[in-house]
mmCIF file of C-alpha atoms in Angstrom:
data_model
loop_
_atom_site.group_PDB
_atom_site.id
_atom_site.type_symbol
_atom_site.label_atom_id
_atom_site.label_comp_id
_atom_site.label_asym_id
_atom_site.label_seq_id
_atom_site.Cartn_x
_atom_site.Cartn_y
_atom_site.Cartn_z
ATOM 1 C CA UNK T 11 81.416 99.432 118.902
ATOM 2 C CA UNK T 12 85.317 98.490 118.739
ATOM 3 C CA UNK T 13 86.574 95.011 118.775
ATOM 4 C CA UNK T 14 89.857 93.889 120.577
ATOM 5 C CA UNK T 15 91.977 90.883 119.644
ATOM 6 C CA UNK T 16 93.972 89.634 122.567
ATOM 7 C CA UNK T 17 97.029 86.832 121.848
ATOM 8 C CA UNK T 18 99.322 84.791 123.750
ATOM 9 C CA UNK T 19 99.734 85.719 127.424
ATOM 10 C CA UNK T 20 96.873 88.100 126.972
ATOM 11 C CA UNK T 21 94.497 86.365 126.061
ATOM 12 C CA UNK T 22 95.356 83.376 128.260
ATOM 13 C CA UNK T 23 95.035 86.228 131.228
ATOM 14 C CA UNK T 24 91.629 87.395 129.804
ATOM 15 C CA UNK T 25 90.633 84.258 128.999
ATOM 16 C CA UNK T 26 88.706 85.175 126.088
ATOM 17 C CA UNK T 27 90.366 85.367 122.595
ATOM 18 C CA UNK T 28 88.439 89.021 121.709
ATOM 19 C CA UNK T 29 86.466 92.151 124.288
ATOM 20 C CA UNK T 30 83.961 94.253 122.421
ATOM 21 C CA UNK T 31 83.219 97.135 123.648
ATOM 22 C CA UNK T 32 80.293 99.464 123.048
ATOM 23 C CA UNK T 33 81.514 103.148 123.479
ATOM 24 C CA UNK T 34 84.612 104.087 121.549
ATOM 25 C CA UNK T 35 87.424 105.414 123.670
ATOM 26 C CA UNK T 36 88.660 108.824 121.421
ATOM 27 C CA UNK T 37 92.457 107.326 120.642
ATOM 28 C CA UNK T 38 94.455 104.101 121.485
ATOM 29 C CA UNK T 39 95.902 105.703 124.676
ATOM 30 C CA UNK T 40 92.492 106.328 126.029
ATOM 31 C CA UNK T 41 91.936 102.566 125.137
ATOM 32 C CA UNK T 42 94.773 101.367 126.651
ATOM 33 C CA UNK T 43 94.053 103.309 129.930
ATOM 34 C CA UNK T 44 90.180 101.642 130.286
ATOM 35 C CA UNK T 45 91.501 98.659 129.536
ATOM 36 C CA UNK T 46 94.166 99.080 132.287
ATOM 37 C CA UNK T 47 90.891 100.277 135.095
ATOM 38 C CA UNK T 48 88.547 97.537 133.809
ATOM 39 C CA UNK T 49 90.909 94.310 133.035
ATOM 40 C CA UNK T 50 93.626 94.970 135.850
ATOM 41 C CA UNK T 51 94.726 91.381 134.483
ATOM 42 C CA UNK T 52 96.023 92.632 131.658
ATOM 43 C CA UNK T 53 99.532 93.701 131.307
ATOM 44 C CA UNK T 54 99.825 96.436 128.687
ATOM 45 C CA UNK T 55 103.219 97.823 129.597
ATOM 46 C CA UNK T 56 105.266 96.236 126.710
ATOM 47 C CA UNK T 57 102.393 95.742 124.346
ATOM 48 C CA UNK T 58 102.069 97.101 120.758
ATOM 49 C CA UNK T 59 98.852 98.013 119.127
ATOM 50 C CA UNK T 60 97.884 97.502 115.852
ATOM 51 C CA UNK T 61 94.469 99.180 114.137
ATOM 52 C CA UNK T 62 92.971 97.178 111.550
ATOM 53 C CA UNK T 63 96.267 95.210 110.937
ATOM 54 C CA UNK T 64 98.547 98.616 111.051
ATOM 55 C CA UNK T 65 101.087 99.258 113.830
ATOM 56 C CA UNK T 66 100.316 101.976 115.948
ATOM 57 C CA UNK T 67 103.371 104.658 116.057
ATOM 58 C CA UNK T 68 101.599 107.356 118.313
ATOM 59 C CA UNK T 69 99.179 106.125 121.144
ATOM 60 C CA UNK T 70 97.918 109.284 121.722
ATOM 61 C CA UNK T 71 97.327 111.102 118.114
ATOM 62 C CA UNK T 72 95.628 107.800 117.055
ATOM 63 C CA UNK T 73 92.258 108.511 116.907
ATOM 64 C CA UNK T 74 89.165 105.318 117.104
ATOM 65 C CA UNK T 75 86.466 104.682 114.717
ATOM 66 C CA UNK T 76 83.441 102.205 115.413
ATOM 67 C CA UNK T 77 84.013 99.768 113.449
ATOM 68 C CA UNK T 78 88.160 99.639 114.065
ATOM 69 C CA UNK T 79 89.763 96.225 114.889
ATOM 70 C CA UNK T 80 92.213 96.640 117.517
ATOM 71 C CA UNK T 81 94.743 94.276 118.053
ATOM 72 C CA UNK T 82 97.199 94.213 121.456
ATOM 73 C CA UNK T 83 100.094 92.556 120.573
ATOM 74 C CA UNK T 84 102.655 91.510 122.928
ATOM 75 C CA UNK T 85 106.285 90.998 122.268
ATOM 76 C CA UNK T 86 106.659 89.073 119.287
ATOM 77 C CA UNK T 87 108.406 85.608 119.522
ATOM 78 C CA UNK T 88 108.145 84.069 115.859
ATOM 79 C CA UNK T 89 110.925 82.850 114.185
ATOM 80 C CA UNK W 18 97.472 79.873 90.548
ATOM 81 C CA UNK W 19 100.600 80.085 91.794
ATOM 82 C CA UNK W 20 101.280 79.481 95.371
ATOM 83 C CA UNK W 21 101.593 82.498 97.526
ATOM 84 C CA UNK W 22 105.107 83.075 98.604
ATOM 85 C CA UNK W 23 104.558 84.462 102.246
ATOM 86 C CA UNK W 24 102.437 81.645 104.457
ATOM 87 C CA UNK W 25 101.162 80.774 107.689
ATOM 88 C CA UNK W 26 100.489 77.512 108.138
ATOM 89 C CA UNK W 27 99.409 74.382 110.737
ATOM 90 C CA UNK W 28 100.538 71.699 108.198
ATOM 91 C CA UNK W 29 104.320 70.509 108.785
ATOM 92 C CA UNK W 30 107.030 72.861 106.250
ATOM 93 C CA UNK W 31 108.246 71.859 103.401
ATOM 94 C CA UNK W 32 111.321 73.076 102.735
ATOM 95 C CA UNK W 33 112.349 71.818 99.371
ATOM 96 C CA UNK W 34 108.906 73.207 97.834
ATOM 97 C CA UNK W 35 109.345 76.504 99.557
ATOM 98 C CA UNK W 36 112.868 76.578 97.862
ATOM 99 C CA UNK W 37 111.337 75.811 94.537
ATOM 100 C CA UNK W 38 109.137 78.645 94.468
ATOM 101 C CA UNK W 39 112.100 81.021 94.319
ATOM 102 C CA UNK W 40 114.150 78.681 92.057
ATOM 103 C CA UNK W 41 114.141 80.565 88.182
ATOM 104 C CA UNK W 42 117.143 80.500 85.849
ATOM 105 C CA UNK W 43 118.552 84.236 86.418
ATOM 106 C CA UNK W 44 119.278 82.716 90.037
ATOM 107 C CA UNK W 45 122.719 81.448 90.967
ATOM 108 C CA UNK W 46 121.807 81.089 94.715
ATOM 109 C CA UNK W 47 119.619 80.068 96.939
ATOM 110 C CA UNK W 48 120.013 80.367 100.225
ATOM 111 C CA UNK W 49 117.433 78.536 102.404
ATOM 112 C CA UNK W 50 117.137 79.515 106.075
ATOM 113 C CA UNK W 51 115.042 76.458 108.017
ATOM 114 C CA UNK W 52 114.385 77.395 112.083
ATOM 115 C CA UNK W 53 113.721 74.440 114.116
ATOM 116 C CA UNK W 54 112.538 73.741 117.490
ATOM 117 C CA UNK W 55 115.511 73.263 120.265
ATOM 118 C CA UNK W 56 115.109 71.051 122.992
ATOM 119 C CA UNK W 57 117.376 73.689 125.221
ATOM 120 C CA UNK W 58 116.641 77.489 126.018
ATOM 121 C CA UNK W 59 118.072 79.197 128.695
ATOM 122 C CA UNK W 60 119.146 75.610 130.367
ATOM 123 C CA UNK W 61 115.190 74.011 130.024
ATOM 124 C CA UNK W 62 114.322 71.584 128.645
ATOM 125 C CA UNK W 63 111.455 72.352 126.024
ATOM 126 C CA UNK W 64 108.853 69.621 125.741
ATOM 127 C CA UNK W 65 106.745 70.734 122.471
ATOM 128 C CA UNK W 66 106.423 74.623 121.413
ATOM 129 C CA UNK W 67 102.487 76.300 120.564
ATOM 130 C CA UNK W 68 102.891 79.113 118.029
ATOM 131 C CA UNK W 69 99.886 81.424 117.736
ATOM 132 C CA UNK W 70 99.858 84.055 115.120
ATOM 133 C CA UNK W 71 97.750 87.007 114.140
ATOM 134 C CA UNK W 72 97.475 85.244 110.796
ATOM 135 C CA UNK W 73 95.811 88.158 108.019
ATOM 136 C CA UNK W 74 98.723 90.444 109.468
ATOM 137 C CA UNK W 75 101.189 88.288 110.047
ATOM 138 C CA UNK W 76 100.787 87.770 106.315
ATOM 139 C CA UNK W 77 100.637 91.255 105.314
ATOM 140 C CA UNK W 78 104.133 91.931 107.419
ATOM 141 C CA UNK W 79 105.914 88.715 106.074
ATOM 142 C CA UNK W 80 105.039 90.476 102.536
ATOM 143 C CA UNK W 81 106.269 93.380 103.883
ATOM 144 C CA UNK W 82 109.292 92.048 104.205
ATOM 145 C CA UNK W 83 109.469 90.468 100.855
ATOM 146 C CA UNK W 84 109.094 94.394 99.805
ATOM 147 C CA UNK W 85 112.035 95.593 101.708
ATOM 148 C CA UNK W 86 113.906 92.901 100.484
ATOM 149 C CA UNK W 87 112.948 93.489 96.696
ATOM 150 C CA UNK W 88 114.442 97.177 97.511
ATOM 151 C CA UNK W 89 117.330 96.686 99.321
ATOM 152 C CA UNK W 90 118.734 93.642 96.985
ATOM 153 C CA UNK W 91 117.180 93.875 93.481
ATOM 154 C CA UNK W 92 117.214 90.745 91.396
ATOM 155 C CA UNK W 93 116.352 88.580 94.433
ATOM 156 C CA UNK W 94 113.030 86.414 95.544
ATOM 157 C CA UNK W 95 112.233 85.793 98.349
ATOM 158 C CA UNK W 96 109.320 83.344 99.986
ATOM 159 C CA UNK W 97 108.799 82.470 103.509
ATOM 160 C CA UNK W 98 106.608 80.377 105.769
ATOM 161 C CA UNK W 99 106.115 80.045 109.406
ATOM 162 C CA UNK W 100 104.320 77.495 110.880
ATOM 163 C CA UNK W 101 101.515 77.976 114.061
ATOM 164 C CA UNK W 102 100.094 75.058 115.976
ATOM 165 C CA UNK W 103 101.963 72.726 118.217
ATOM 166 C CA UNK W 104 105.534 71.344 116.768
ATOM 167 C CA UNK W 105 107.823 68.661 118.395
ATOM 168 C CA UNK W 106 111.474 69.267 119.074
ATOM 169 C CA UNK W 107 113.169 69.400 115.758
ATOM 170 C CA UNK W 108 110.216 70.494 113.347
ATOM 171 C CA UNK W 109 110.576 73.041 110.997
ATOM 172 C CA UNK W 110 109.307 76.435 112.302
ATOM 173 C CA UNK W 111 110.203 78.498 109.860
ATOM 174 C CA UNK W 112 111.536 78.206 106.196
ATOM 175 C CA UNK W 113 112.964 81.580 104.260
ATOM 176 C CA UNK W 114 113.993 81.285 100.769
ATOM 177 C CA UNK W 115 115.798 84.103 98.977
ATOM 178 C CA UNK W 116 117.171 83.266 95.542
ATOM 179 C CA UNK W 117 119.665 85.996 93.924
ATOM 180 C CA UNK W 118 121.933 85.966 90.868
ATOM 181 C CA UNK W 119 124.712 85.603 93.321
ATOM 182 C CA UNK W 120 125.182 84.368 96.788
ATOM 183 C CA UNK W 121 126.190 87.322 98.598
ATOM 184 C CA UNK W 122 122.584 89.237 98.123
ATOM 185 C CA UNK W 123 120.581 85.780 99.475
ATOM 186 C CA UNK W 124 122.513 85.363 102.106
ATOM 187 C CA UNK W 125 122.400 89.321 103.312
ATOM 188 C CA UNK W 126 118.416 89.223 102.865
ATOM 189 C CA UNK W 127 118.243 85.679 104.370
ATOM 190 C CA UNK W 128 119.350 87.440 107.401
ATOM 191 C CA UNK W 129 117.664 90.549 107.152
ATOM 192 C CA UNK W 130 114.494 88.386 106.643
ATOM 193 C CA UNK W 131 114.745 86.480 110.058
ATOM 194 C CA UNK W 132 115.716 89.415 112.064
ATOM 195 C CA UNK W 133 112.713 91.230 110.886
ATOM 196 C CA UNK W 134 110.569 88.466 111.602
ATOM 197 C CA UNK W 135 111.654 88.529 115.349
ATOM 198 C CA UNK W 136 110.648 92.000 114.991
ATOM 199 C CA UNK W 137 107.804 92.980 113.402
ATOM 200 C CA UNK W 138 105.319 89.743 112.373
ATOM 201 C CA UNK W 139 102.716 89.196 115.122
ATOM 202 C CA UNK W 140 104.009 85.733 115.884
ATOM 203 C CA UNK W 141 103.960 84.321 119.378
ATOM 204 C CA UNK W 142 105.377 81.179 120.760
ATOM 205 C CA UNK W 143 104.830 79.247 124.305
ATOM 206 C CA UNK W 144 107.386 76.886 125.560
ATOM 207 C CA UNK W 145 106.313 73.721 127.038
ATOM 208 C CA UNK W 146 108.445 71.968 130.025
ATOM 209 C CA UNK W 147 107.764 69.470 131.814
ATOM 210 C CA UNK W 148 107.273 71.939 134.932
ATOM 211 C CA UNK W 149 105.436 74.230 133.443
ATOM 212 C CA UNK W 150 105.146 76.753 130.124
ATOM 213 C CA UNK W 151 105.465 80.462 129.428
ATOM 214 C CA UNK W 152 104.338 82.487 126.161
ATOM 215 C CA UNK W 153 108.217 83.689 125.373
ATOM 216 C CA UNK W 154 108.225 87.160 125.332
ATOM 217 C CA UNK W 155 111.688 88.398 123.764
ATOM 218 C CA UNK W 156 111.628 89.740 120.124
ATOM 219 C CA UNK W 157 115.093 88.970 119.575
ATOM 220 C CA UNK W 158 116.322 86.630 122.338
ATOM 221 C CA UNK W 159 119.212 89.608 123.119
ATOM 222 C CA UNK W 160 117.880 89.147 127.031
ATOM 223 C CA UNK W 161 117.851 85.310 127.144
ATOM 224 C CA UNK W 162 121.358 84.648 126.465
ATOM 225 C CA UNK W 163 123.519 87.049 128.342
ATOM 226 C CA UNK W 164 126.429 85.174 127.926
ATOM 227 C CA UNK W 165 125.967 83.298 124.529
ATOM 228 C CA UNK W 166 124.162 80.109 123.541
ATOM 229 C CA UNK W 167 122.031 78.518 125.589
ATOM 230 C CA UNK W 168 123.887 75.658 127.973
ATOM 231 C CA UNK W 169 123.004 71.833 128.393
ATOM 232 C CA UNK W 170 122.348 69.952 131.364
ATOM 233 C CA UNK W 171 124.034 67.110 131.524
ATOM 234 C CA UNK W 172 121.925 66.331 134.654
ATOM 235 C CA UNK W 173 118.840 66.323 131.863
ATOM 236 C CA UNK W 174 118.441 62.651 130.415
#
């Protein structure tokens, strides 16, 4: 099991503040792609992922645990 | 215990006490940075902002920052706090406090510290109009204002 945290526009477009899902895509690119197919309303083009509170360099080398917190962030606008 | 230096909070800012947590006597500077909320972006008119963080690493990266700065200008201490929630036009978003033997270093990793946050701290803000809102989605505003500052209306009040 993985849990996503969705903010801002995301989770507006969602909806829903977190998605769990059940079977563990292998990296964060695989992720990104399901989440693409299954949530079309999601916009992931410009969005940044972090893995238990650690920015995600390399989509595709970045290998999933159950367990893992996964957090899509968008842009950041603080300040 | 001493207060933490790197907050997120949804109570109003305080920037005198933030200042005072960086205040010791090997400082002769302080240089306090306070961000408020402008009524004009990009020509609207901004009712109220909503600022939503990802607050347990939001906190982590503002202390990140506090690390880089400790590195880059010895000597100096830095605290910040950002505020989430809704805030009217003219409250205090943000508050950065760098203290420093002399003026030069606070100022430099003032700076530093607020670019970073536009950067790297999972922050997010929404601008409210009265036509509508949008979650701003810019890290550094370099697309918003093409040509400088952003304009008034003086077909607005």
């Amino acid at each position: 099991m993985i849990k996503i945290l969705l903010f801002a526009g995301l989770q507006e477009a969602a909806g829903v503040e977190q998605l769990v899902l059940d079977r563990v895509p292998p990296t964060v690119h695989a992720l990104k792609k399901q989440l693409i197919a299954e949530y079309p309303v999601l916009r992931l083009d410009q969005v940044m992922v972090a893995v238990n509170e650690e920015i995600v360099a390399n989509e595709a080398e970045t290998a999933l645990q159950t367990g893992d917190i996964v957090a899509l962030l968008p842009p950041v606008s603080g300040g | 215990m001493e207060p933490s230096l790197f907050t997120i909070t949804d109570q109003p800012l305080e920037p005198d006490s933030i200042m005072r947590q960086v205040v010791r006597s090997e400082a002769g500077a302080v240089v306090l940075f306070v961000g408020i909320v402008r009524k004009f972006t990009a020509g609207k008119r901004t009712l109220y902002l909503e600022y939503q963080a990802y607050e347990s690493m939001a906190i982590k990266q503002l202390q990140r920052i506090g690390e880089r700065i400790a590195e880059q200008w010895p000597g100096t201490r830095t605290a910040i706090a950002h505020r989430i929630g809704r805030l009217e036009l003219s409250e205090a978003a943000v508050v950065i406090a760098v203290s420093s033997p002399h003026r030069r270093a606070a100022y430099e990793a003032n700076e530093y510290a607020i670019e970073r946050i536009k950067e790297i701290v999972p922050i997010w803000k929404k601008e409210i109009w009265d036509d509508g809102s949008e979650w701003v989605g810019d890290q550094r505003e370099l697309t918003r204002y093409p040509v400088g500052s952003p304009k008034e209306e003086s077909t607005c009040d």
